[in-house]
Short mmCIF file of C-alpha atoms in Angstrom, two decimals:
data_model
loop_
_atom_site.label_atom_id
_atom_site.label_comp_id
_atom_site.label_asym_id
_atom_site.label_seq_id
_atom_site.Cartn_x
_atom_site.Cartn_y
_atom_site.Cartn_z
CA UNK A 1 -12.39 7.88 3.67
CA UNK A 2 -13.22 6.91 0.11
CA UNK A 3 -14.88 10.28 -0.68
CA UNK A 4 -11.86 12.54 -0.12
CA UNK A 5 -9.77 9.98 -2.13
CA UNK A 6 -11.54 10.38 -4.95
CA UNK A 7 -12.45 14.27 -4.70
CA UNK A 8 -11.25 16.35 -7.75
CA UNK A 9 -8.08 17.97 -5.87
CA UNK A 10 -6.83 14.30 -5.52
CA UNK A 11 -8.02 12.94 -8.79
CA UNK A 12 -6.47 15.80 -10.63
CA UNK A 13 -3.03 15.20 -8.63
CA UNK A 14 -3.67 11.35 -9.55
CA UNK A 15 -3.75 11.84 -13.27
CA UNK A 16 -1.10 14.55 -13.12
CA UNK A 17 1.28 11.93 -11.57
CA UNK A 18 0.40 9.50 -14.29
CA UNK A 19 1.04 11.85 -17.18
CA UNK A 20 4.48 12.88 -15.31
CA UNK A 21 5.38 8.88 -14.96
CA UNK A 22 4.32 8.10 -18.82
CA UNK A 23 6.87 11.42 -20.10
CA UNK A 24 9.91 10.39 -17.78
CA UNK A 25 9.67 6.72 -18.94
CA UNK A 26 9.44 7.70 -22.56
CA UNK A 27 12.54 10.08 -22.22
CA UNK A 28 14.32 7.80 -20.05
CA UNK A 29 16.12 5.35 -22.52
CA UNK A 30 17.55 8.76 -24.40
CA UNK A 31 19.79 9.14 -21.29
CA UNK A 32 23.81 8.81 -22.09
CA UNK A 33 25.60 6.05 -21.05
CA UNK A 34 24.39 3.46 -18.64
CA UNK A 35 21.68 5.60 -17.33
CA UNK A 36 19.46 4.03 -20.50
CA UNK A 37 19.55 0.43 -18.80
CA UNK A 38 17.87 2.16 -15.51
CA UNK A 39 14.48 3.69 -17.13
CA UNK A 40 12.36 2.84 -14.18
CA UNK A 41 13.93 5.36 -11.69
CA UNK A 42 12.69 7.97 -14.12
CA UNK A 43 9.22 7.66 -13.13
CA UNK A 44 9.84 6.80 -9.66
CA UNK A 45 11.49 10.32 -9.31
CA UNK A 46 8.37 11.79 -11.11
CA UNK A 47 6.16 10.53 -8.45
CA UNK A 48 8.52 11.85 -5.79
CA UNK A 49 8.20 15.20 -7.12
CA UNK A 50 4.29 15.65 -7.51
CA UNK A 51 2.82 17.10 -4.24
CA UNK A 52 -0.45 19.35 -4.22
CA UNK A 53 1.20 22.71 -4.85
CA UNK A 54 3.89 24.03 -7.05
CA UNK A 55 6.75 25.02 -4.41
CA UNK A 56 5.72 21.85 -2.62
CA UNK A 57 6.79 19.71 -5.55
CA UNK A 58 9.93 21.89 -6.86
CA UNK A 59 10.81 21.50 -2.73
CA UNK A 60 10.35 17.82 -2.22
CA UNK A 61 12.19 16.95 -5.85
CA UNK A 62 15.34 19.36 -4.87
CA UNK A 63 15.26 17.33 -1.06
CA UNK A 64 15.00 13.69 -2.36
CA UNK A 65 17.69 14.14 -4.73
CA UNK A 66 19.94 16.14 -2.07
CA UNK A 67 18.85 12.72 0.06
CA UNK A 68 20.09 10.46 -2.75
CA UNK A 69 23.52 12.30 -3.27
CA UNK A 70 24.08 11.60 0.67
CA UNK A 71 23.33 8.16 0.31
CA UNK A 72 24.92 7.39 -2.50
CA UNK A 73 28.17 9.33 -0.58
CA UNK A 74 27.33 6.65 1.93
CA UNK A 75 27.46 3.90 0.26
CA UNK A 76 31.01 4.65 -1.26
CA UNK A 77 31.90 5.22 1.82
CA UNK A 78 31.08 1.66 2.83
CA UNK A 79 33.06 0.22 -0.24
CA UNK A 80 35.88 1.78 0.49
CA UNK A 81 35.95 -0.08 4.27
CA UNK A 82 34.62 -3.20 2.52
CA UNK A 83 31.78 -4.89 3.12
CA UNK A 84 31.27 -6.86 6.48
CA UNK A 85 28.05 -6.41 9.12
CA UNK A 86 30.13 -3.97 10.95
CA UNK A 87 30.52 -1.35 8.28
CA UNK A 88 26.96 -1.59 7.03
CA UNK A 89 25.44 -1.46 10.55
CA UNK A 90 27.78 1.65 11.10
CA UNK A 91 27.10 3.09 7.59
CA UNK A 92 22.97 2.55 8.05
CA UNK A 93 23.74 4.28 11.53
CA UNK A 94 24.90 7.22 10.03
CA UNK A 95 22.56 7.42 7.27
CA UNK A 96 19.84 7.51 10.12
CA UNK A 97 21.87 10.38 11.68
CA UNK A 98 21.96 12.52 8.46
CA UNK A 99 18.49 12.07 7.91
CA UNK A 100 17.80 13.87 10.89
CA UNK A 101 19.09 16.87 9.74
CA UNK A 102 17.21 20.07 9.99
CA UNK A 103 15.07 21.08 6.07
CA UNK A 104 16.27 18.02 4.57
CA UNK A 105 12.56 17.01 4.40
CA UNK A 106 11.59 14.57 1.85
CA UNK A 107 15.08 13.62 1.49
CA UNK A 108 15.72 12.57 4.64
CA UNK A 109 13.90 8.76 4.09
CA UNK A 110 15.93 8.22 1.19
CA UNK A 111 19.53 8.70 2.70
CA UNK A 112 19.82 5.16 3.73
CA UNK A 113 17.37 4.00 0.92
CA UNK A 114 19.66 5.07 -1.73
CA UNK A 115 22.83 3.45 0.05
CA UNK A 116 21.44 0.32 0.27
CA UNK A 117 20.11 0.13 -3.30
CA UNK A 118 23.76 1.15 -4.40
CA UNK A 119 24.97 -1.90 -2.23
CA UNK A 120 22.22 -4.26 -3.22
CA UNK A 121 21.47 -3.43 -6.89
CA UNK A 122 24.55 -1.95 -7.97
CA UNK A 123 27.82 -3.49 -5.76
CA UNK A 124 28.95 -5.10 -9.17
CA UNK A 125 29.36 -1.85 -11.01
CA UNK A 126 28.48 1.13 -8.36
CA UNK A 127 30.19 3.97 -10.49
CA UNK A 128 28.02 2.99 -13.22
CA UNK A 129 24.92 2.59 -11.26
CA UNK A 130 25.23 5.42 -8.94
CA UNK A 131 25.45 7.86 -11.87
CA UNK A 132 22.55 5.89 -13.80
CA UNK A 133 20.13 6.30 -10.41
CA UNK A 134 20.87 9.90 -9.71
CA UNK A 135 20.20 11.10 -13.52
CA UNK A 136 17.26 9.03 -13.72
CA UNK A 137 15.84 10.29 -10.26
CA UNK A 138 17.05 13.66 -11.42
CA UNK A 139 15.18 13.46 -15.03
CA UNK A 140 11.88 12.44 -13.07
CA UNK A 141 11.74 15.09 -11.01
CA UNK A 142 12.33 17.83 -13.52
CA UNK A 143 9.63 16.40 -15.42
CA UNK A 144 7.34 15.58 -12.21
CA UNK A 145 7.94 19.53 -11.27
CA UNK A 146 7.20 20.86 -15.23
CA UNK A 147 4.15 19.05 -15.24
CA UNK A 148 2.74 20.11 -11.97
CA UNK A 149 3.70 23.69 -12.74
CA UNK A 150 2.45 23.53 -16.58
CA UNK A 151 -0.47 21.54 -16.43
CA UNK A 152 -3.28 22.80 -14.29
CA UNK A 153 -1.23 24.06 -11.15
CA UNK A 154 -3.21 24.21 -8.21
CA UNK A 155 -4.36 26.58 -6.45
CA UNK A 156 -6.44 25.95 -2.84
CA UNK A 157 -8.35 29.21 -2.57
CA UNK A 158 -11.91 27.68 -3.09
CA UNK A 159 -11.36 25.51 -0.08
CA UNK A 160 -10.18 27.83 1.86
CA UNK A 161 -13.24 30.31 1.27
CA UNK A 162 -15.33 27.22 1.94
CA UNK A 163 -13.38 26.21 4.98
CA UNK A 164 -13.89 29.92 6.53
CA UNK A 165 -17.80 29.93 5.73
CA UNK A 166 -18.07 26.25 7.41
CA UNK A 167 -16.97 27.39 11.06
CA UNK A 168 -18.49 30.79 10.47
CA UNK A 169 -21.73 28.92 10.28
CA UNK A 170 -21.39 26.19 12.63
CA UNK A 171 -20.21 29.01 15.35
CA UNK A 172 -23.84 30.68 14.60
CA UNK A 173 -25.37 27.46 14.65
CA UNK A 174 -23.66 27.07 17.91
CA UNK A 175 -25.07 30.36 19.16
CA UNK A 176 -28.60 29.54 18.20
CA UNK A 177 -28.66 26.60 20.07
CA UNK A 178 -27.15 27.75 23.21
CA UNK A 179 -30.29 30.53 22.55
CA UNK A 180 -32.78 27.63 22.03
CA UNK A 181 -31.63 25.76 25.05
CA UNK A 182 -32.43 28.68 27.42
CA UNK A 183 -36.35 28.90 26.13
CA UNK A 184 -36.79 25.27 27.28
CA UNK A 185 -37.48 23.72 30.92
CA UNK A 186 -34.10 22.72 32.12
CA UNK A 187 -32.33 20.60 32.00
CA UNK A 188 -32.98 21.13 28.42
CA UNK A 189 -33.92 18.06 26.34
CA UNK A 190 -31.89 18.90 23.04
CA UNK A 191 -27.85 19.10 24.47
CA UNK A 192 -26.18 18.44 21.24
CA UNK A 193 -24.57 22.15 21.73
CA UNK A 194 -23.17 21.26 24.96
CA UNK A 195 -20.90 18.53 23.42
CA UNK A 196 -19.53 20.61 20.48
CA UNK A 197 -16.62 22.49 22.01
CA UNK A 198 -13.93 20.29 20.85
CA UNK A 199 -15.50 19.51 17.40
CA UNK A 200 -15.42 23.83 17.31
CA UNK A 201 -11.84 23.70 17.95
CA UNK A 202 -10.99 20.90 15.70
CA UNK A 203 -12.61 22.71 13.26
CA UNK A 204 -10.84 26.29 14.05
CA UNK A 205 -7.65 24.57 13.26
CA UNK A 206 -9.00 22.70 10.10
CA UNK A 207 -9.78 26.29 8.87
CA UNK A 208 -6.08 27.62 9.80
CA UNK A 209 -4.29 24.89 8.06
CA UNK A 210 -6.88 24.78 5.15
CA UNK A 211 -5.24 29.22 4.85
CA UNK A 212 -1.91 27.84 4.63
CA UNK A 213 -2.38 25.45 2.12
CA UNK A 214 -4.20 28.03 -0.11
CA UNK A 215 -1.21 31.01 1.06
CA UNK A 216 1.39 27.78 -0.09
CA UNK A 217 -0.19 27.25 -3.01
CA UNK A 218 0.63 30.48 -4.70
CA UNK A 219 4.21 30.48 -4.59
CA UNK A 220 5.56 29.89 -7.93
CA UNK A 221 2.12 29.63 -9.50
CA UNK A 222 1.64 30.79 -13.07
CA UNK A 223 -2.73 30.39 -12.43
CA UNK A 224 -1.90 33.54 -9.33
CA UNK A 225 -2.37 36.01 -11.51
CA UNK A 226 -5.20 35.19 -13.34
CA UNK A 227 -7.21 34.12 -9.79
CA UNK A 228 -5.89 37.05 -7.42
CA UNK A 229 -7.12 36.59 -3.62
CA UNK A 230 -6.42 38.60 -0.66
CA UNK A 231 -4.83 35.42 1.64
CA UNK A 232 -3.91 38.25 4.07
CA UNK A 233 -7.86 39.07 4.88
CA UNK A 234 -8.09 35.05 4.59
CA UNK A 235 -5.66 34.98 7.72
CA UNK A 236 -7.42 37.71 9.61
CA UNK A 237 -10.59 35.86 9.63
CA UNK A 238 -8.90 33.17 10.79
CA UNK A 239 -7.63 34.87 13.38
CA UNK A 240 -10.60 36.92 14.28
CA UNK A 241 -12.67 32.88 14.20
CA UNK A 242 -9.90 31.47 16.40
CA UNK A 243 -11.08 34.02 18.99
CA UNK A 244 -14.77 34.11 18.45
CA UNK A 245 -14.60 30.00 18.85
CA UNK A 246 -12.61 30.91 22.47
CA UNK A 247 -15.49 32.32 23.48
CA UNK A 248 -18.11 30.69 22.05
CA UNK A 249 -16.49 27.35 23.98
CA UNK A 250 -16.17 29.42 26.92
CA UNK A 251 -19.87 30.02 27.01
CA UNK A 252 -20.68 26.77 25.90
CA UNK A 253 -18.62 25.04 28.73
CA UNK A 254 -20.58 28.19 31.50
CA UNK A 255 -23.92 26.65 29.99
CA UNK A 256 -23.26 23.32 30.54
CA UNK A 257 -22.23 23.67 33.92
CA UNK A 258 -24.93 25.79 35.24
CA UNK A 259 -27.41 23.61 33.89
CA UNK A 260 -26.20 19.46 34.68
CA UNK A 261 -23.74 20.40 37.48
CA UNK A 262 -25.03 20.66 40.76
CA UNK A 263 -21.66 21.27 42.26
CA UNK A 264 -21.51 25.13 40.39
CA UNK A 265 -22.14 27.50 42.23
CA UNK A 266 -23.54 29.78 39.40
CA UNK A 267 -27.18 29.63 38.24
CA UNK A 268 -29.04 31.47 35.34
CA UNK A 269 -31.91 33.53 36.96
CA UNK A 270 -35.11 33.04 35.12
CA UNK A 271 -35.63 36.68 34.80
CA UNK A 272 -32.44 36.40 32.71
CA UNK A 273 -33.31 33.55 30.30
CA UNK A 274 -35.52 35.55 27.81
CA UNK A 275 -33.37 38.48 27.24
CA UNK A 276 -30.44 35.85 27.41
CA UNK A 277 -31.41 34.33 24.55
CA UNK A 278 -32.36 37.09 22.76
CA UNK A 279 -28.57 38.24 22.90
CA UNK A 280 -27.63 34.95 21.84
CA UNK A 281 -29.54 34.22 19.21
CA UNK A 282 -29.01 38.13 17.97
CA UNK A 283 -25.01 37.57 17.70
CA UNK A 284 -25.44 34.37 15.97
CA UNK A 285 -27.44 36.32 13.30
CA UNK A 286 -24.51 38.43 12.75
CA UNK A 287 -22.28 35.92 12.45
CA UNK A 288 -24.41 34.25 9.74
CA UNK A 289 -25.14 37.21 7.95
CA UNK A 290 -21.34 37.34 7.11
CA UNK A 291 -21.92 35.08 4.42
CA UNK A 292 -25.66 35.58 3.14
CA UNK A 293 -26.28 38.93 3.69
CA UNK A 294 -25.56 42.18 1.89
CA UNK A 295 -23.40 45.27 3.87
CA UNK A 296 -26.66 46.87 4.65
CA UNK A 297 -28.12 43.57 6.07
CA UNK A 298 -25.11 42.92 8.13
CA UNK A 299 -25.01 46.33 9.78
CA UNK A 300 -28.91 46.11 10.29
CA UNK A 301 -28.26 42.75 12.33
CA UNK A 302 -24.94 44.19 14.13
CA UNK A 303 -27.34 47.31 15.63
CA UNK A 304 -29.92 44.82 16.62
CA UNK A 305 -27.38 42.33 18.74
CA UNK A 306 -25.76 45.63 20.37
CA UNK A 307 -29.29 46.57 21.44
CA UNK A 308 -30.02 43.16 22.58
CA UNK A 309 -26.87 42.91 24.63
CA UNK A 310 -27.69 46.21 25.69
CA UNK A 311 -30.92 45.32 27.30
CA UNK A 312 -29.37 42.13 28.54
CA UNK A 313 -27.09 44.53 30.68
CA UNK A 314 -29.80 46.94 31.84
CA UNK A 315 -31.64 44.16 32.85
CA UNK A 316 -29.20 42.51 34.97
CA UNK A 317 -28.22 45.79 36.40
CA UNK A 318 -31.29 46.61 36.99
CA UNK A 319 -32.61 43.32 38.95
CA UNK A 320 -28.77 42.67 40.07
CA UNK A 321 -27.77 39.17 41.06
CA UNK A 322 -30.86 38.63 43.69
CA UNK A 323 -30.85 35.80 46.40
CA UNK A 324 -29.52 32.39 46.07
CA UNK A 325 -26.77 31.15 43.95
CA UNK A 326 -24.84 34.14 41.81
CA UNK A 327 -25.85 34.66 37.95
CA UNK A 328 -23.65 33.22 35.37
CA UNK A 329 -24.91 35.76 33.26
CA UNK A 330 -22.63 38.13 33.35
CA UNK A 331 -19.96 35.83 31.81
CA UNK A 332 -22.13 35.13 29.10
CA UNK A 333 -22.71 38.81 28.48
CA UNK A 334 -18.81 39.83 28.56
CA UNK A 335 -17.86 36.84 26.00
CA UNK A 336 -20.80 38.25 23.81
CA UNK A 337 -19.67 41.45 23.59
CA UNK A 338 -16.29 40.37 22.77
CA UNK A 339 -17.79 38.37 19.97
CA UNK A 340 -19.37 41.31 18.89
CA UNK A 341 -16.27 43.54 18.61
CA UNK A 342 -14.47 41.09 16.63
CA UNK A 343 -17.74 40.34 13.91
CA UNK A 344 -18.49 44.39 13.23
CA UNK A 345 -18.60 44.48 9.95
CA UNK A 346 -17.79 48.15 10.10
CA UNK A 347 -14.07 47.41 11.23
#
């Protein structure tokens, strides 16, 4: 948790937030009229508008100002009825209802907050306070957006690329570990691989979130021209890896059930264990090579994996299921074929 809080993107965001707050507070006394007396709302607006990407800063700042305007309107509605417990309850209830409006986003929480501030802080002179509050928050929002736009506007491309690579290598490792389990005396001593199914699914969801974050960081970002990236290709990679994750989860559950579930009506016959281990390892090498090898090496490993699957398929076809419980090798073989089709480097 501490390492995540002190990561470079978070430190950069914190530095820009501090810079924006300082600039906003320095210009706030220059605002006209009573607004100069409420300078502390300008740095608050700068902090509200500080977001992890430029488009998010613009959206969050605008939504906040809309929410403030609605809250101030509610406060004046209350003044027209008189401040009584009943009227306060009704106005706050209306504020909560308005906060549920779609697309209001970050502004929803500011509706009742702004109404209460006008009632509590500005009740002696609500016109001046409301004008000052909205103006200074607006100044802060403008400063926050400007700082985020002009001072190293963040692009999250590296994080997306790293997440894709980590998931691909995790999937390759899972196939390698399952292949190694086929060489061990059953039940295998190493069973960590059998408990990774949900971890792989969680990683796939994290990768999609990272790519979506990278995509969002491009909007209104002037640095995108200097650092071009094919995000559409990243989305295709995410879809491919999600499919591969699904098939590997299925194989993981099949193997785990065959090994440790006594009620499972399927088995892996001993003659199939060696060619099945080779097929699992070969497909894992195809996934791993996408991050480390050149195109020729990838093509070579892909052909080796196809040969391993063909060998396993010929073996099962020639020997048949045999006597006893039916084999689960066919299910695993089908999943490996599907993974290889998705991971084809030449597609």
